[in-house]
Coordinates of N, CA and C in Angstrom, one line a residue:
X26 N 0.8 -1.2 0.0 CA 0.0 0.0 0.0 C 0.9 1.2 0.0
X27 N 0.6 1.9 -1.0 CA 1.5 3.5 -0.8 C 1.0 4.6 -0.2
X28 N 1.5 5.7 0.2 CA 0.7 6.2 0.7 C 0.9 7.5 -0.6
X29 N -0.2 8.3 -0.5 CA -0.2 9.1 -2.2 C -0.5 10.4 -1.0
X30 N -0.1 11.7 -1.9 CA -1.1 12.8 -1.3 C -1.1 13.6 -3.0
X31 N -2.9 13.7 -2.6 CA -3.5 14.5 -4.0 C -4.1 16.1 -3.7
X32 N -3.1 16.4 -4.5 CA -3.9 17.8 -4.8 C -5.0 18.1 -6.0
X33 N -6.3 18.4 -5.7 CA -6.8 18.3 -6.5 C -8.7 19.2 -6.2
X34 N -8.5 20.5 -6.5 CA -9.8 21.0 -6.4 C -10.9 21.2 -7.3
X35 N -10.8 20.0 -7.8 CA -12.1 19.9 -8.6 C -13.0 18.9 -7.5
X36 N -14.2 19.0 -7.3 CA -15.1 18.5 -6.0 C -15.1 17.2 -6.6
X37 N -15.7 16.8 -7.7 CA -16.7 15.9 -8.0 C -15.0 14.8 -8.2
X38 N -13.8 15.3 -9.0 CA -13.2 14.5 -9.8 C -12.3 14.0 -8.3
X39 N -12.2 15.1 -7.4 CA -11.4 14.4 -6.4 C -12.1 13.1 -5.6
X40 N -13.3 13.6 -5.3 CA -14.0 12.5 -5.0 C -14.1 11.4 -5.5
X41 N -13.9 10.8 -6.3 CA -13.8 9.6 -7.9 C -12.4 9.5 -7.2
X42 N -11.3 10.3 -7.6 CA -10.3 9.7 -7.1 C -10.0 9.3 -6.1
X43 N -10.5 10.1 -5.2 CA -10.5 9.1 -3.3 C -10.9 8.0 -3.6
X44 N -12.2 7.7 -4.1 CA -12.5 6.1 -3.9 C -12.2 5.4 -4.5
X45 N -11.4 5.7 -6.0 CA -10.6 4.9 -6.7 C -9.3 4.6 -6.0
X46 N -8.7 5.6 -5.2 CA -7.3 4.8 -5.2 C -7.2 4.1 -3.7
X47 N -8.4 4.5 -2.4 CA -8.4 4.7 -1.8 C -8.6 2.6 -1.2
X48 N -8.7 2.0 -2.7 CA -9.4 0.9 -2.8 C -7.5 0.0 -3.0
X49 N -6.6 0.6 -3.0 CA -5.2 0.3 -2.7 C -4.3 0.7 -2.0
X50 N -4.7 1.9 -1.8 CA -3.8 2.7 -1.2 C -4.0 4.0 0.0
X51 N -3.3 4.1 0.8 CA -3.3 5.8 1.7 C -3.7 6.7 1.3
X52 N -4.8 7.5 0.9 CA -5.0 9.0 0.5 C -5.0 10.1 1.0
X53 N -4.2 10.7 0.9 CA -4.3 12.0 1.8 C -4.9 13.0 0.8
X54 N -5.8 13.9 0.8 CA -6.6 14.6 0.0 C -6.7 16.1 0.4
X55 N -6.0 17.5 -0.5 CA -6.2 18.4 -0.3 C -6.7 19.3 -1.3
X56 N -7.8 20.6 -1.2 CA -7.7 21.8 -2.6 C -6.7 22.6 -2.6
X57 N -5.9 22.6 -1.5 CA -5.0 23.8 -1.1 C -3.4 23.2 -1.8
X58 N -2.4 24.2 -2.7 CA -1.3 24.4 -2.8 C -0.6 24.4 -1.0
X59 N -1.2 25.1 -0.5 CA -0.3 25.6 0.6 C -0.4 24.6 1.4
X60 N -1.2 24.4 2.0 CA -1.6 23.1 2.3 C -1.2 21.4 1.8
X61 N -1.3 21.5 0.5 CA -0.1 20.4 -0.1 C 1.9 20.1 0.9
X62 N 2.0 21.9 0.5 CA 3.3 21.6 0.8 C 3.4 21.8 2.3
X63 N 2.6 22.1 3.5 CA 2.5 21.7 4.9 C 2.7 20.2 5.0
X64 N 1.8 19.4 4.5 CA 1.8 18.3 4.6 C 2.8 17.1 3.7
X65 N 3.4 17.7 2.4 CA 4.4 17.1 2.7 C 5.7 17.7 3.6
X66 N 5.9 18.5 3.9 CA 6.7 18.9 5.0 C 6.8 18.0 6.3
X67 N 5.5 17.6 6.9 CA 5.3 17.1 7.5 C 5.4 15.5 7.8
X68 N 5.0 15.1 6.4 CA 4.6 13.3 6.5 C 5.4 13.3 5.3
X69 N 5.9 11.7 5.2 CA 6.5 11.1 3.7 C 5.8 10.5 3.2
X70 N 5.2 10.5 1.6 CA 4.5 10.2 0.7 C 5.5 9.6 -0.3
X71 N 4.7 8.4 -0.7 CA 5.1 7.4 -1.8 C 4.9 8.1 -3.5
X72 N 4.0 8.5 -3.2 CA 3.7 9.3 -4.7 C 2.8 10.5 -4.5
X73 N 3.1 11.8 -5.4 CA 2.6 12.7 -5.2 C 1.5 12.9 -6.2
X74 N 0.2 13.3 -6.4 CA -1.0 13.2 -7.9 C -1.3 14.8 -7.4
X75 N -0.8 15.6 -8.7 CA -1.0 17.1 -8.9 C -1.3 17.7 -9.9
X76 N -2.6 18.3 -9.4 CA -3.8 19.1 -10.5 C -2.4 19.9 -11.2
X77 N -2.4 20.7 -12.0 CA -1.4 22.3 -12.4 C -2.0 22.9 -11.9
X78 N -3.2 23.0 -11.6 CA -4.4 24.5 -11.5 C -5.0 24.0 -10.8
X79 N -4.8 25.0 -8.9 CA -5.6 25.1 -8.2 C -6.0 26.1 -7.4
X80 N -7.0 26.6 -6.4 CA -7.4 27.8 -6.2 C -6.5 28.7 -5.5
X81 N -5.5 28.6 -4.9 CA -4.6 29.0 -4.2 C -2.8 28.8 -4.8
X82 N -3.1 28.3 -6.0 CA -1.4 28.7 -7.0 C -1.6 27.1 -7.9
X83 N -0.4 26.5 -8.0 CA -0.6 25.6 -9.0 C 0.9 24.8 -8.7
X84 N 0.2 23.3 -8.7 CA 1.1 21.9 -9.0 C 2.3 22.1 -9.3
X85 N 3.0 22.9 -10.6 CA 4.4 22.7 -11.1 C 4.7 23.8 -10.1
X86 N 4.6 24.8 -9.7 CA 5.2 25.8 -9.1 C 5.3 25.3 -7.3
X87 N 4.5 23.9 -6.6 CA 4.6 23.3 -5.5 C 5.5 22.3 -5.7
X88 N 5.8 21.6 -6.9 CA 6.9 20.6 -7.0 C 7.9 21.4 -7.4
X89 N 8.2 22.2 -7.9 CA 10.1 22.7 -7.8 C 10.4 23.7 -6.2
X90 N 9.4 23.7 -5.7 CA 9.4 23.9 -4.0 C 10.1 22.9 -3.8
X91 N 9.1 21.7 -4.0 CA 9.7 20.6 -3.1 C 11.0 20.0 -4.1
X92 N 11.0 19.9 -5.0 CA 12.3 19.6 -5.8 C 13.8 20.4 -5.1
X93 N 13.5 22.2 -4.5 CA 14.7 22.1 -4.2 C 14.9 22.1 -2.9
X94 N 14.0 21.2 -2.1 CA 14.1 20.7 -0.8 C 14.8 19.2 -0.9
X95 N 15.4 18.8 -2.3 CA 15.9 17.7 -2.5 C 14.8 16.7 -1.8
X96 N 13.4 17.0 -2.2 CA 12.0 15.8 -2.0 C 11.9 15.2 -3.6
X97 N 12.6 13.8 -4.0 CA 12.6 13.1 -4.8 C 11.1 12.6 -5.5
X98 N 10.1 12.6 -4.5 CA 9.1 11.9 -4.3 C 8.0 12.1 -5.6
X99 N 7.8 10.6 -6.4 CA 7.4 10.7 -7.7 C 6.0 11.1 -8.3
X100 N 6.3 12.2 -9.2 CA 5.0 12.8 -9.2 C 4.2 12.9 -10.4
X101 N 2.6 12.8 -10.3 CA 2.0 12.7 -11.6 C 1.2 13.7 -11.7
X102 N 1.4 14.5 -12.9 CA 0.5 15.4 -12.8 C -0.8 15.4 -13.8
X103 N -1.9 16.0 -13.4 CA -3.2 15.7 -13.7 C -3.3 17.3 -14.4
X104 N -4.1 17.4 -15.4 CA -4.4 19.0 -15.9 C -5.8 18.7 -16.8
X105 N -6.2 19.6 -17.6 CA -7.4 19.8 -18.5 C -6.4 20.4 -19.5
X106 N -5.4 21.1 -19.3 CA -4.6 22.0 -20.7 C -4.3 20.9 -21.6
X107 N -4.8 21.3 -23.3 CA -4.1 20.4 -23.9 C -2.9 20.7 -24.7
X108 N -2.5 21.5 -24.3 CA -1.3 22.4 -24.9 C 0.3 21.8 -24.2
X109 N 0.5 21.1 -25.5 CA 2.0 20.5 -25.1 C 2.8 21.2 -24.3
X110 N 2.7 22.5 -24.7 CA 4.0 23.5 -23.6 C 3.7 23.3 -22.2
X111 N 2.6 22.9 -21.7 CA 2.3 22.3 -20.3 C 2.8 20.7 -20.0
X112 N 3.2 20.3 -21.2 CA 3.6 18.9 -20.8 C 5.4 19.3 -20.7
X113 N 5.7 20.3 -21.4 CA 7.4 20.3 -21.2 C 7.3 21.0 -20.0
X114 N 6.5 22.1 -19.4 CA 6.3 22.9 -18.2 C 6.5 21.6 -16.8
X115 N 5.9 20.3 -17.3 CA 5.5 19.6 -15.7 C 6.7 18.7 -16.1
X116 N 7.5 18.5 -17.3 CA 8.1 17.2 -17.0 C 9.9 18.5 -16.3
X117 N 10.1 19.8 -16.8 CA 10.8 20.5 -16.0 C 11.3 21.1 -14.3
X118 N 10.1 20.6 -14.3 CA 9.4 21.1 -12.5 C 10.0 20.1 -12.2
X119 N 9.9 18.8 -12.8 CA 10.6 17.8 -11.7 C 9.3 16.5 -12.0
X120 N 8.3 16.4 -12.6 CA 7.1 15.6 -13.0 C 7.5 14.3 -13.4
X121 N 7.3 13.6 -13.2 CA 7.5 11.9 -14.2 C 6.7 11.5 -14.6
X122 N 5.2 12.3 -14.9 CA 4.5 11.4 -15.6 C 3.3 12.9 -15.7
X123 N 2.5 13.0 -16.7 CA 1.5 13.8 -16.9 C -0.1 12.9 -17.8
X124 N -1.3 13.2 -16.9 CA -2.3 12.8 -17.8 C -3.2 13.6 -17.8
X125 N -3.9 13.8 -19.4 CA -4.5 14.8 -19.3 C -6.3 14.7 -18.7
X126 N -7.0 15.5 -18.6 CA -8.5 15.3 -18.6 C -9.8 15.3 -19.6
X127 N -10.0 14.8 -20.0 CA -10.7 13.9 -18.7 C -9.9 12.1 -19.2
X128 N -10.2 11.8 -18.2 CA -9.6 10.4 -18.3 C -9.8 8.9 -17.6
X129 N -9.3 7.9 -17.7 CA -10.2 6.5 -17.4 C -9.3 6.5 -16.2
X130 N -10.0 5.8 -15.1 CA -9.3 5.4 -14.0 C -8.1 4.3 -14.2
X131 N -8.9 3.5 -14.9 CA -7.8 2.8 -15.7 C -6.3 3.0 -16.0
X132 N -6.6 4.1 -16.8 CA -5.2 4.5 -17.2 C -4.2 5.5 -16.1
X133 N -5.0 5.8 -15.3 CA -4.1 6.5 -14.1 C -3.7 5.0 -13.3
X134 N -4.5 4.2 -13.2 CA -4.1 3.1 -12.3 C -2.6 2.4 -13.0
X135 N -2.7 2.4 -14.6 CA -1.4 2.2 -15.3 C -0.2 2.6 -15.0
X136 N -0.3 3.9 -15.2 CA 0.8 4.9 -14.8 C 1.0 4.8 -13.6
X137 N 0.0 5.1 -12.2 CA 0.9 4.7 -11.2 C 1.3 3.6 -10.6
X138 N 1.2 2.2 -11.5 CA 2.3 0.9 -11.9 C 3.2 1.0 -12.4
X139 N 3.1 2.0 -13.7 CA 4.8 2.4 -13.9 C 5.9 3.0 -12.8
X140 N 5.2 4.4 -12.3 CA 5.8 5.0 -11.6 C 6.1 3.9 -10.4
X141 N 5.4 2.6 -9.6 CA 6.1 1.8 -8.6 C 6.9 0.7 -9.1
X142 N 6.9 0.6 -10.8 CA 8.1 0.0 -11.4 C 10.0 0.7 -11.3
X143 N 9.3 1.8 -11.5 CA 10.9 2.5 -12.0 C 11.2 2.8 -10.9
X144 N 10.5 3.3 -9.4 CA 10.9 3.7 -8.2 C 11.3 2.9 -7.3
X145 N 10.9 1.7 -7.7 CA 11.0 0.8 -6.2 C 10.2 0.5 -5.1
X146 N 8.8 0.7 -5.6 CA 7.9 1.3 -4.8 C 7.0 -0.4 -4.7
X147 N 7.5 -1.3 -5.0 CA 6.7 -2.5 -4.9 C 7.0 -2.9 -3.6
X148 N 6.7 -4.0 -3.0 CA 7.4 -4.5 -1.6 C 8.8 -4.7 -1.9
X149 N 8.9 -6.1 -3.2 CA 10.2 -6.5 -3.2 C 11.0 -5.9 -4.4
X150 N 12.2 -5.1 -3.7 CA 12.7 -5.0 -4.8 C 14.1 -5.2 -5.0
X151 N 14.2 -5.7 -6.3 CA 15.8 -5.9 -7.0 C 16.9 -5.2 -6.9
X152 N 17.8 -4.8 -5.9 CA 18.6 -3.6 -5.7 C 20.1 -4.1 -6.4
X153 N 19.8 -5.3 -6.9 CA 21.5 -5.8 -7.4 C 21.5 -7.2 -7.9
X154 N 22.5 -8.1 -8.3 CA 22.9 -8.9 -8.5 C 22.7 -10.1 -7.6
X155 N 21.8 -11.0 -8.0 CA 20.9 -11.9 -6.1 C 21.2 -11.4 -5.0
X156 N 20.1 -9.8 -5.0 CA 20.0 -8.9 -3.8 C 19.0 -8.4 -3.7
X157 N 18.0 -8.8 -2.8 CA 16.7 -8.1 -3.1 C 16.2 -7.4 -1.3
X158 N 15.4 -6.5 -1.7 CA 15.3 -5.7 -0.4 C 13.5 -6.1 0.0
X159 N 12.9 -6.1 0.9 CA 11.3 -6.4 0.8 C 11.0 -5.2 2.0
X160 N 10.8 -4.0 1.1 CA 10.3 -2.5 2.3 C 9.7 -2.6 3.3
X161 N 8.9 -4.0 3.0 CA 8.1 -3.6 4.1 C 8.8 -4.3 5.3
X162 N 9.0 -5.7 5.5 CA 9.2 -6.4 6.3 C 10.8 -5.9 6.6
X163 N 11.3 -4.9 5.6 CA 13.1 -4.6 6.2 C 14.2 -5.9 5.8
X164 N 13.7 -6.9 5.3 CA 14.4 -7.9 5.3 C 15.0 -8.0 3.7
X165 N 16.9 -7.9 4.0 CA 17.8 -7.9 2.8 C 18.0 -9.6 2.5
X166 N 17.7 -9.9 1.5 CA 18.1 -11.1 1.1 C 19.1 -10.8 -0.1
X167 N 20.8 -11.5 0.2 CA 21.8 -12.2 -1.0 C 21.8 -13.2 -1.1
X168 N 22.8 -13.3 -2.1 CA 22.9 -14.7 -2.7 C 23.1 -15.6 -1.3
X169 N 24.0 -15.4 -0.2 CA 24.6 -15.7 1.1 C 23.8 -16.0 2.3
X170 N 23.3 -15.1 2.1 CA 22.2 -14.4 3.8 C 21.3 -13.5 3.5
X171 N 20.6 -14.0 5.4 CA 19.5 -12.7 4.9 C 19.5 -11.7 5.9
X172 N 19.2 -10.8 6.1 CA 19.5 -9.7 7.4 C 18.3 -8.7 7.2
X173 N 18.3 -8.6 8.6 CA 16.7 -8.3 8.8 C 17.7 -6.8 9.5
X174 N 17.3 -5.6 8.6 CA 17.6 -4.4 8.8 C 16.6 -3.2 9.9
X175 N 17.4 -2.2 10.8 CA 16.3 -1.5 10.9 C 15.1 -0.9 9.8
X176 N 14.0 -0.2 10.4 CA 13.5 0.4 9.6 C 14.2 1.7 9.0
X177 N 15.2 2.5 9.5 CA 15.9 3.5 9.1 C 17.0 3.1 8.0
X178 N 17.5 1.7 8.1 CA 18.2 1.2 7.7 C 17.8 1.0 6.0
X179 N 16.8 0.2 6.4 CA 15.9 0.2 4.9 C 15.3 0.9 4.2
X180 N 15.1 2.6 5.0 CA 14.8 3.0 4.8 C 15.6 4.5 3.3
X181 N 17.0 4.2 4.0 CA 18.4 5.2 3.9 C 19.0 4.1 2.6
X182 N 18.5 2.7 2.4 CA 18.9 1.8 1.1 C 18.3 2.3 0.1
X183 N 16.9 2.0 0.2 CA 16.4 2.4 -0.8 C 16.2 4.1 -1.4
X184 N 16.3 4.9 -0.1 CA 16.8 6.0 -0.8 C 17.8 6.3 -1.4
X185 N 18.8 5.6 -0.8 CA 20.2 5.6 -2.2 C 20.1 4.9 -3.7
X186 N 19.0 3.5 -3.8 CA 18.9 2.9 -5.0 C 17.9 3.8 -5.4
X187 N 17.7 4.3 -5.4 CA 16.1 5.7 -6.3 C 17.2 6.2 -6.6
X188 N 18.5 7.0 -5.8 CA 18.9 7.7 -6.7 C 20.6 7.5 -7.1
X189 N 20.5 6.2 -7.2 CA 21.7 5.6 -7.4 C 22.5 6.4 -8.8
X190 N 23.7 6.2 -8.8 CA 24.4 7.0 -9.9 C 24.6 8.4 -9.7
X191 N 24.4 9.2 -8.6 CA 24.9 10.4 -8.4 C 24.7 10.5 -7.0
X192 N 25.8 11.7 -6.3 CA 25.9 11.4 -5.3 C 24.8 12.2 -4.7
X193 N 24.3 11.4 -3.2 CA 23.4 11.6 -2.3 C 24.4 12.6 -1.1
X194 N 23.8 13.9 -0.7 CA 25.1 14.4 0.9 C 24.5 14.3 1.6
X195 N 25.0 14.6 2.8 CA 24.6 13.7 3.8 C 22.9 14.8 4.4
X196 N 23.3 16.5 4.4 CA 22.2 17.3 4.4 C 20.9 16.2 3.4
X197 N 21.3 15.9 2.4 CA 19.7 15.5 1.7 C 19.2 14.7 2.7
X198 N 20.3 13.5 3.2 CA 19.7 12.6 3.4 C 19.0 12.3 4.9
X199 N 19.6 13.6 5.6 CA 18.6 13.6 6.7 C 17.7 14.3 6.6
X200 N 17.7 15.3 5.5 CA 16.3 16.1 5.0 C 15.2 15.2 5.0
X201 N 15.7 13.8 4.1 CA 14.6 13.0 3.6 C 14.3 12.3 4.2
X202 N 14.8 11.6 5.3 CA 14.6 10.5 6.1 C 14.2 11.0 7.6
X203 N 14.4 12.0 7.9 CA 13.9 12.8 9.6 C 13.1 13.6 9.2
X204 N 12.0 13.6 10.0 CA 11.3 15.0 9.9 C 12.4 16.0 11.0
X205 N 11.9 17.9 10.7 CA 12.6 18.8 10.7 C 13.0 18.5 12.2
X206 N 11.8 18.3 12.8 CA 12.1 18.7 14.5 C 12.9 17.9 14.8
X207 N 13.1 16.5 14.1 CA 13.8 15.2 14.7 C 15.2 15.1 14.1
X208 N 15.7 16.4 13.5 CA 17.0 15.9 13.0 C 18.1 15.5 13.3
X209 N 19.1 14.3 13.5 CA 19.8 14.0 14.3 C 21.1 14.9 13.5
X210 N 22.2 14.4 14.2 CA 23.7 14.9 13.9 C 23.6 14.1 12.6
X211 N 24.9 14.2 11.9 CA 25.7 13.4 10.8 C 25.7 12.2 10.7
X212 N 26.3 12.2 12.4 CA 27.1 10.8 12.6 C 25.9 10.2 12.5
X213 N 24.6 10.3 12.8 CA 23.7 8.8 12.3 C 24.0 8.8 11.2
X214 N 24.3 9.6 10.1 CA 24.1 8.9 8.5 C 25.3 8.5 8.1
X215 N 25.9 8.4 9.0 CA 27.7 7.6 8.9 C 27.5 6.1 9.5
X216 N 26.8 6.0 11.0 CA 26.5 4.9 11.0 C 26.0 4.2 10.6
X217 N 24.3 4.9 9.3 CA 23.8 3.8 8.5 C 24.4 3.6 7.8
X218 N 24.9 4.1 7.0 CA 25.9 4.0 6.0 C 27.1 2.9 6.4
X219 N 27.8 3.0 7.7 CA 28.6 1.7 8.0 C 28.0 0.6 7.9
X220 N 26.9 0.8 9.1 CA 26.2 -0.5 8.5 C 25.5 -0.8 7.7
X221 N 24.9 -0.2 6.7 CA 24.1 -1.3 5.4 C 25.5 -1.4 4.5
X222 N 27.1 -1.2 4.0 CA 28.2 -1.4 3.8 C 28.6 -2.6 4.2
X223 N 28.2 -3.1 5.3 CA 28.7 -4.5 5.7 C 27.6 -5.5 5.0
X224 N 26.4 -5.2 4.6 CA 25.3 -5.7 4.3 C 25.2 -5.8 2.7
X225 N 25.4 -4.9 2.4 CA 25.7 -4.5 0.3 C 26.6 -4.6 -0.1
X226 N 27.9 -4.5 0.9 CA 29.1 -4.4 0.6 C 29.7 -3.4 -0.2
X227 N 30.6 -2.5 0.0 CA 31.4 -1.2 -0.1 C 31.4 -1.2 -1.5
X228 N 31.3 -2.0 -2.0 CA 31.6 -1.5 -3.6 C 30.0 -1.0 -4.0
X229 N 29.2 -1.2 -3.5 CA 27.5 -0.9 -4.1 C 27.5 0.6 -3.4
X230 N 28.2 0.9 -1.8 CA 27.7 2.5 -1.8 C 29.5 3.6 -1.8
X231 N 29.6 4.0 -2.6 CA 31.2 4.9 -2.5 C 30.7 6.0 -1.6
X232 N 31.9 5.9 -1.2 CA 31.8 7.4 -0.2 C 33.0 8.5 -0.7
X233 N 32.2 9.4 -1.2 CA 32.5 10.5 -1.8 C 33.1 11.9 -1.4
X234 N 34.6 11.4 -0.9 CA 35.0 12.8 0.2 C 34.4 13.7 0.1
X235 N 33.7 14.0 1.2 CA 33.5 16.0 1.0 C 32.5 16.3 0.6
X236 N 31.6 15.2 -0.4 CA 30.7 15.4 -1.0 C 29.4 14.3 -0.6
X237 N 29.8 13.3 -0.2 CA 28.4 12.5 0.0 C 28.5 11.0 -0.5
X238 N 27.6 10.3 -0.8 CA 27.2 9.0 -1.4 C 27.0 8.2 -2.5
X239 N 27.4 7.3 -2.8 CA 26.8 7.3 -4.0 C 26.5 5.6 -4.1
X240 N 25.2 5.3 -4.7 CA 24.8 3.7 -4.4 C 25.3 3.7 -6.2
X241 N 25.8 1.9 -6.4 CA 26.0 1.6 -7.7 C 25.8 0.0 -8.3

């Protein structure tokens, strides 16, 4: 189950979407921009579904907020414009996926199967070479052993395989993994980092003097 948060003030169409997704997944449901980005401030969401146009500002102008909060968190945006320059507008903001209106539930249900394909967003996922991680239960299985990880632990893996191939610092990664009030020192993301290293083994995360992380 993911948890989603939708922005979306259209009455009738949000409502349709509550009870469509609401039949797999977490819904958090707001009309408010401002309000959107309180609450992802607040809580971590698996996927983000954003109108462009809503009564208090608009979608692409709340995800390059959270874009340069280094919030990865994968997002589909919904509109009525049929004007392509809105489709290059939302895939620049930071967007991974755009559908226009009106549309089949169906086909949103598609896309957000893609989107927990390419993210990693299923229970089990493939992080390497007979290595698989299962989010939920925390439990790393290799080819060797299996090791039952904290939740932070599993948490701070799979944030490096999302964005594996460039480096992660250590700022992002307590950005992403603590809420504000809870931020620990460094040194916790040195100790997870030690330990999921003995678990993936050092050649999957480099450590990037000066600069941060990098999963491979």
């Amino acid at each position: 189950m993911m948890k989603i948060l939708l922005l979306e003030d259209d009455t009738v169409l949000s409502d349709i979407l509550i009870d469509f997704l609401q039949e797999s997944h977490s819904v958090t449901h707001t009309y408010s921009m401002q309000e959107a980005l309180r609450l992802s401030e607040d809580n971590s969401y698996d996927l983000y579904i954003f109108d462009i146009n809503v009564v208090d500002g608009d979608g692409l102008t709340l995800l390059r907020e959270l874009r340069s909060f280094y919030d990865e968190t994968p997002t589909i945006f919904i509109t009525a414009f049929h004007d392509t320059k809105y489709l290059t507008k939302a895939f620049a903001s930071g967007g991974n996926d755009f559908i226009r209106k009106p549309f089949e539930l169906e086909e949103l249900s598609a896309r957000i199967e893609n989107i927990k394909k390419h993210f990693g967003l299923n229970q089990t996922l493939i992080i390497g070479e007979e290595m698989e991680l299962n989010t939920q239960t925390h439990i790393l299985k290799t080819s060797k052993h299996l090791f039952h990880l904290t939740a932070k632990e599993s948490e701070l893996l799979l944030y490096l395989y999302k964005h594996k191939n460039r480096v992660v610092s250590t700022d992002e990664i307590l950005q992403n993994l603590w809420k504000y009030d809870d931020l620990p020192s460094s040194d916790a993301v040195r100790t997870l980092i030690k330990e999921l290293r003995k678990y993936v083994g050092k050649e999957h995360i480099i450590n990037i003097r000066g600069e941060g992380y990098r999963f491979e």
